[in-house]
mmCIF file of C-alpha atoms and ligand atoms in Angstrom:
data_model
loop_
_atom_site.group_PDB
_atom_site.id
_atom_site.type_symbol
_atom_site.label_atom_id
_atom_site.label_comp_id
_atom_site.label_asym_id
_atom_site.label_seq_id
_atom_site.Cartn_x
_atom_site.Cartn_y
_atom_site.Cartn_z
ATOM 1 C CA MET G 1 205.451 -96.413 -68.661
ATOM 2 C CA SER G 2 208.603 -98.584 -68.721
ATOM 3 C CA ASP G 3 208.291 -102.279 -69.356
ATOM 4 C CA SER G 4 209.114 -103.165 -65.749
ATOM 5 C CA GLY G 5 206.579 -100.592 -64.505
ATOM 6 C CA PHE G 6 203.970 -101.911 -66.980
ATOM 7 C CA SER G 7 204.609 -105.467 -65.645
ATOM 8 C CA ARG G 8 204.475 -104.365 -62.042
ATOM 9 C CA VAL G 9 201.126 -102.635 -62.611
ATOM 10 C CA ARG G 10 199.687 -105.534 -64.584
ATOM 11 C CA ARG G 11 200.862 -108.016 -61.933
ATOM 12 C CA ARG G 12 199.220 -105.865 -59.295
ATOM 13 C CA LEU G 13 195.992 -105.700 -61.258
ATOM 14 C CA VAL G 14 195.989 -109.445 -62.002
ATOM 15 C CA LEU G 15 196.543 -110.258 -58.340
ATOM 16 C CA ALA G 16 193.816 -107.791 -57.377
ATOM 17 C CA THR G 17 191.139 -109.625 -59.449
ATOM 18 C CA GLY G 18 191.400 -112.576 -56.958
ATOM 19 C CA ALA G 19 189.444 -114.705 -59.400
ATOM 20 C CA GLY G 20 190.014 -118.520 -59.838
ATOM 21 C CA LEU G 21 189.999 -118.320 -63.566
ATOM 22 C CA CYS G 22 192.669 -115.718 -63.553
ATOM 23 C CA SER G 23 195.146 -117.927 -61.693
ATOM 24 C CA THR G 24 194.163 -120.774 -64.085
ATOM 25 C CA LEU G 25 194.916 -118.557 -67.026
ATOM 26 C CA VAL G 26 198.228 -117.358 -65.559
ATOM 27 C CA LYS G 27 199.290 -120.877 -64.762
ATOM 28 C CA ARG G 28 198.534 -121.971 -68.265
ATOM 29 C CA ALA G 29 200.479 -118.960 -69.484
ATOM 30 C CA ASP G 30 203.471 -120.039 -67.391
ATOM 31 C CA ALA G 31 203.273 -123.594 -68.707
ATOM 32 C CA ASP G 32 203.035 -122.549 -72.310
ATOM 33 C CA GLU G 33 204.378 -119.088 -73.398
ATOM 34 C CA LYS G 34 202.142 -119.113 -76.392
ATOM 35 C CA THR G 35 199.009 -118.903 -74.269
ATOM 36 C CA ASP G 36 200.305 -115.840 -72.571
ATOM 37 C CA THR G 37 198.671 -113.378 -74.950
ATOM 38 C CA PRO G 38 195.430 -111.459 -74.669
ATOM 39 C CA GLU G 39 194.128 -113.331 -77.738
ATOM 40 C CA ALA G 40 194.861 -116.695 -76.143
ATOM 41 C CA ARG G 41 193.113 -115.643 -72.864
ATOM 42 C CA LEU G 42 190.098 -114.324 -74.840
ATOM 43 C CA ARG G 43 189.815 -117.596 -76.748
ATOM 44 C CA GLU G 44 189.478 -119.332 -73.439
ATOM 45 C CA LEU G 45 186.456 -117.298 -72.654
ATOM 46 C CA LEU G 46 184.730 -116.548 -75.967
ATOM 47 C CA SER G 47 182.200 -119.158 -77.040
ATOM 48 C CA GLU G 48 180.638 -119.750 -80.445
ATOM 49 C CA ARG G 49 178.071 -117.067 -79.578
ATOM 50 C CA ARG G 50 179.415 -113.728 -78.562
ATOM 51 C CA SER G 51 176.795 -111.914 -76.646
ATOM 52 C CA LEU G 52 176.712 -108.750 -74.521
ATOM 53 C CA ARG G 53 174.323 -107.696 -71.800
ATOM 54 C CA LEU G 54 174.581 -103.972 -71.357
ATOM 55 C CA PHE G 55 172.620 -101.183 -69.749
ATOM 56 C CA ARG G 56 173.005 -97.460 -69.717
ATOM 57 C CA GLY G 57 170.654 -95.365 -67.627
ATOM 58 C CA THR G 58 167.169 -96.759 -68.312
ATOM 59 C CA GLU G 59 168.164 -98.451 -71.642
ATOM 60 C CA HIS G 60 169.425 -101.860 -71.948
ATOM 61 C CA VAL G 61 170.625 -104.187 -74.766
ATOM 62 C CA GLU G 62 171.078 -107.969 -75.044
ATOM 63 C CA ALA G 63 172.819 -108.683 -78.254
ATOM 64 C CA THR G 64 174.502 -111.708 -79.864
ATOM 65 C CA TYR G 65 176.646 -109.771 -82.262
ATOM 66 C CA TRP G 66 178.744 -112.713 -83.593
ATOM 67 C CA THR G 67 178.156 -116.538 -83.945
ATOM 68 C CA ALA G 68 180.505 -119.087 -85.357
ATOM 69 C CA ASP G 69 177.964 -120.093 -87.975
ATOM 70 C CA GLY G 70 176.866 -116.693 -89.227
ATOM 71 C CA GLY G 71 179.655 -114.292 -88.343
ATOM 72 C CA TYR G 72 178.715 -110.762 -87.417
ATOM 73 C CA ASN G 73 175.010 -110.026 -87.083
ATOM 74 C CA ARG G 74 174.587 -106.478 -88.325
ATOM 75 C CA ASP G 75 171.472 -105.607 -86.491
ATOM 76 C CA GLU G 76 172.754 -106.994 -83.143
ATOM 77 C CA TYR G 77 176.008 -105.192 -83.643
ATOM 78 C CA LEU G 78 174.195 -101.892 -84.361
ATOM 79 C CA ASN G 79 172.119 -102.394 -81.248
ATOM 80 C CA VAL G 80 175.401 -102.435 -79.237
ATOM 81 C CA CYS G 81 176.705 -99.412 -81.112
ATOM 82 C CA TRP G 82 173.392 -97.653 -80.320
ATOM 83 C CA LEU G 83 173.762 -98.132 -76.677
ATOM 84 C CA MET G 84 177.337 -96.848 -76.805
ATOM 85 C CA ARG G 85 176.396 -93.750 -78.957
ATOM 86 C CA ASP G 86 177.282 -90.261 -77.951
ATOM 87 C CA LEU G 87 174.169 -89.308 -75.944
ATOM 88 C CA GLN G 88 174.887 -85.559 -75.921
ATOM 89 C CA ALA G 89 175.251 -85.359 -79.752
ATOM 90 C CA ASP G 90 172.910 -88.299 -80.392
ATOM 91 C CA ARG G 91 175.400 -89.845 -82.744
ATOM 92 C CA VAL G 92 176.040 -93.523 -83.418
ATOM 93 C CA PHE G 93 179.429 -94.726 -84.398
ATOM 94 C CA PRO G 94 180.644 -98.196 -85.577
ATOM 95 C CA MET G 95 182.376 -99.453 -82.445
ATOM 96 C CA ASN G 96 185.626 -101.443 -82.645
ATOM 97 C CA ARG G 97 184.773 -105.147 -82.799
ATOM 98 C CA GLY G 98 187.864 -106.122 -80.903
ATOM 99 C CA LEU G 99 186.654 -103.960 -78.067
ATOM 100 C CA LEU G 100 183.320 -105.703 -77.954
ATOM 101 C CA ASP G 101 185.248 -109.002 -77.789
ATOM 102 C CA VAL G 102 187.141 -107.788 -74.761
ATOM 103 C CA LEU G 103 183.885 -106.774 -73.095
ATOM 104 C CA CYS G 104 182.394 -110.137 -74.039
ATOM 105 C CA GLY G 105 185.369 -111.857 -72.464
ATOM 106 C CA VAL G 106 185.115 -109.815 -69.199
ATOM 107 C CA GLN G 107 181.439 -110.678 -69.073
ATOM 108 C CA ALA G 108 182.083 -114.384 -69.674
ATOM 109 C CA TRP G 109 184.765 -114.354 -66.947
ATOM 110 C CA LEU G 110 182.418 -112.609 -64.489
ATOM 111 C CA LEU G 111 179.766 -115.189 -65.299
ATOM 112 C CA ARG G 112 182.175 -118.009 -64.346
ATOM 113 C CA THR G 113 182.658 -116.283 -60.987
ATOM 114 C CA GLY G 114 178.954 -116.126 -60.468
ATOM 115 C CA VAL G 115 178.428 -112.556 -61.362
ATOM 116 C CA THR G 116 175.299 -112.136 -63.550
ATOM 117 C CA ALA G 117 174.939 -108.419 -63.487
ATOM 118 C CA PRO G 118 175.127 -106.717 -66.868
ATOM 119 C CA LEU G 119 177.902 -104.257 -67.821
ATOM 120 C CA ARG G 120 176.974 -100.647 -67.233
ATOM 121 C CA ILE G 121 178.121 -98.259 -69.925
ATOM 122 C CA HIS G 122 179.175 -94.846 -68.661
ATOM 123 C CA SER G 123 180.577 -93.533 -71.930
ATOM 124 C CA GLY G 124 181.174 -94.902 -75.391
ATOM 125 C CA TYR G 125 181.645 -93.024 -78.623
ATOM 126 C CA ARG G 126 182.201 -89.320 -78.308
ATOM 127 C CA THR G 127 182.128 -86.625 -80.826
ATOM 128 C CA PRO G 128 185.005 -84.115 -80.604
ATOM 129 C CA LYS G 129 182.636 -81.544 -79.167
ATOM 130 C CA THR G 130 181.498 -83.952 -76.437
ATOM 131 C CA ASN G 131 185.025 -85.101 -75.746
ATOM 132 C CA ARG G 132 186.190 -81.525 -75.265
ATOM 133 C CA GLN G 133 183.389 -81.060 -72.736
ATOM 134 C CA THR G 134 184.317 -84.278 -70.829
ATOM 135 C CA GLU G 135 186.244 -83.615 -67.719
ATOM 136 C CA GLY G 136 189.709 -85.227 -67.869
ATOM 137 C CA ALA G 137 189.332 -86.535 -71.415
ATOM 138 C CA ALA G 138 192.502 -86.681 -73.528
ATOM 139 C CA LEU G 139 192.437 -84.736 -76.769
ATOM 140 C CA ASP G 140 193.241 -87.938 -78.693
ATOM 141 C CA SER G 141 190.858 -90.066 -76.637
ATOM 142 C CA ARG G 142 190.072 -93.395 -78.296
ATOM 143 C CA HIS G 143 186.443 -92.660 -77.489
ATOM 144 C CA LEU G 144 186.637 -90.422 -80.574
ATOM 145 C CA VAL G 145 187.219 -93.382 -82.843
ATOM 146 C CA GLY G 146 184.928 -95.901 -81.243
ATOM 147 C CA ARG G 147 187.722 -97.742 -79.611
ATOM 148 C CA ALA G 148 186.995 -97.036 -75.882
ATOM 149 C CA VAL G 149 184.195 -97.520 -73.304
ATOM 150 C CA ASP G 150 183.976 -96.644 -69.672
ATOM 151 C CA ILE G 151 182.250 -99.362 -67.754
ATOM 152 C CA SER G 152 181.223 -100.628 -64.238
ATOM 153 C CA VAL G 153 179.517 -103.713 -62.959
ATOM 154 C CA ALA G 154 177.280 -103.780 -59.877
ATOM 155 C CA GLY G 155 178.965 -105.743 -57.118
ATOM 156 C CA VAL G 156 182.300 -105.880 -58.668
ATOM 157 C CA SER G 157 185.111 -103.562 -57.557
ATOM 158 C CA ASN G 158 186.546 -101.383 -60.299
ATOM 159 C CA LEU G 159 189.981 -102.610 -59.366
ATOM 160 C CA LYS G 160 188.984 -106.257 -60.162
ATOM 161 C CA LEU G 161 187.280 -105.101 -63.371
ATOM 162 C CA ALA G 162 190.392 -103.247 -64.429
ATOM 163 C CA GLY G 163 192.435 -106.357 -63.783
ATOM 164 C CA MET G 164 190.240 -108.481 -65.917
ATOM 165 C CA ALA G 165 190.207 -105.973 -68.751
ATOM 166 C CA SER G 166 194.007 -105.631 -68.608
ATOM 167 C CA VAL G 167 194.521 -109.404 -68.795
ATOM 168 C CA LEU G 168 192.217 -109.786 -71.793
ATOM 169 C CA GLY G 169 192.695 -106.620 -73.676
ATOM 170 C CA ARG G 170 195.283 -105.673 -76.308
ATOM 171 C CA GLY G 171 194.992 -102.028 -75.409
ATOM 172 C CA GLY G 172 194.570 -99.682 -72.523
ATOM 173 C CA THR G 173 193.001 -99.963 -69.197
ATOM 174 C CA GLY G 174 192.501 -97.005 -66.929
ATOM 175 C CA PHE G 175 191.558 -97.293 -63.297
ATOM 176 C CA TYR G 176 190.723 -94.237 -61.310
ATOM 177 C CA PRO G 177 190.383 -94.628 -57.573
ATOM 178 C CA GLY G 178 187.393 -92.576 -56.415
ATOM 179 C CA ARG G 179 185.693 -92.615 -59.747
ATOM 180 C CA ASN G 180 182.871 -94.988 -60.643
ATOM 181 C CA PHE G 181 184.084 -96.516 -63.863
ATOM 182 C CA VAL G 182 186.927 -98.269 -65.566
ATOM 183 C CA HIS G 183 188.221 -97.160 -68.978
ATOM 184 C CA VAL G 184 188.826 -99.982 -71.508
ATOM 185 C CA ASP G 185 190.142 -99.371 -75.040
ATOM 186 C CA THR G 186 191.827 -101.022 -77.917
ATOM 187 C CA GLY G 187 194.995 -99.565 -79.119
ATOM 188 C CA ASP G 188 198.506 -99.419 -77.794
ATOM 189 C CA GLU G 189 198.957 -101.780 -74.830
ATOM 190 C CA ARG G 190 199.192 -99.691 -71.692
ATOM 191 C CA ILE G 191 197.746 -99.436 -68.199
ATOM 192 C CA TRP G 192 197.569 -96.437 -65.967
ATOM 193 C CA VAL G 193 196.522 -96.183 -62.344
ATOM 194 C CA ASP G 194 196.141 -92.963 -60.218
ATOM 195 C CA ARG G 195 196.722 -90.831 -63.289
ATOM 196 C CA PRO G 196 193.426 -89.509 -64.385
ATOM 197 C CA ARG G 197 194.706 -87.706 -67.495
ATOM 198 C CA LYS G 198 192.806 -89.874 -69.947
ATOM 199 C CA SER G 199 189.225 -91.031 -69.800
HETATM 200 ZN ZN1 ZN A 1 187.221 -93.571 -71.122
#
């Protein structure tokens, strides 16, 4: 996607979130160019305790995977990785920590808008075999390297969720109208809409 196309889609997604904090962040970015980065926006949202509330099917995890005092907590981090495992192959993978931070930022942002529902995980790590058997999955999907998750949140539109992830993430956000999840990954910065070639 060209730079102008990328900006247009991002602007559309940002506008679509309709959240007060988003406009605050964008105004701050306008006032000070240095704040107009995903890292700066994430810093606005991440506290000294980075926690995730996740569920998947009948399983759920509440994990504080990082604190300012103690750094990463291995057991809590592994609990998150466990929930994001390849269910089909029953394989756990060390998920990218930057990706967890983006999810944490999205969750914190949702909390500020009154949404307390946990993030629902539709897909996390995938073995090559599982990825090959996943409809629409790219051969080089970042799910293969623990750098992607597909998520949804009850009561929040996927368009809004995609907007939040695109504002906070240094990576890809995929929004597929008609499907029940949003793809979030860490990697090259890109956004795609209406193009369900990657999942
Ligand atoms: Zn995906």
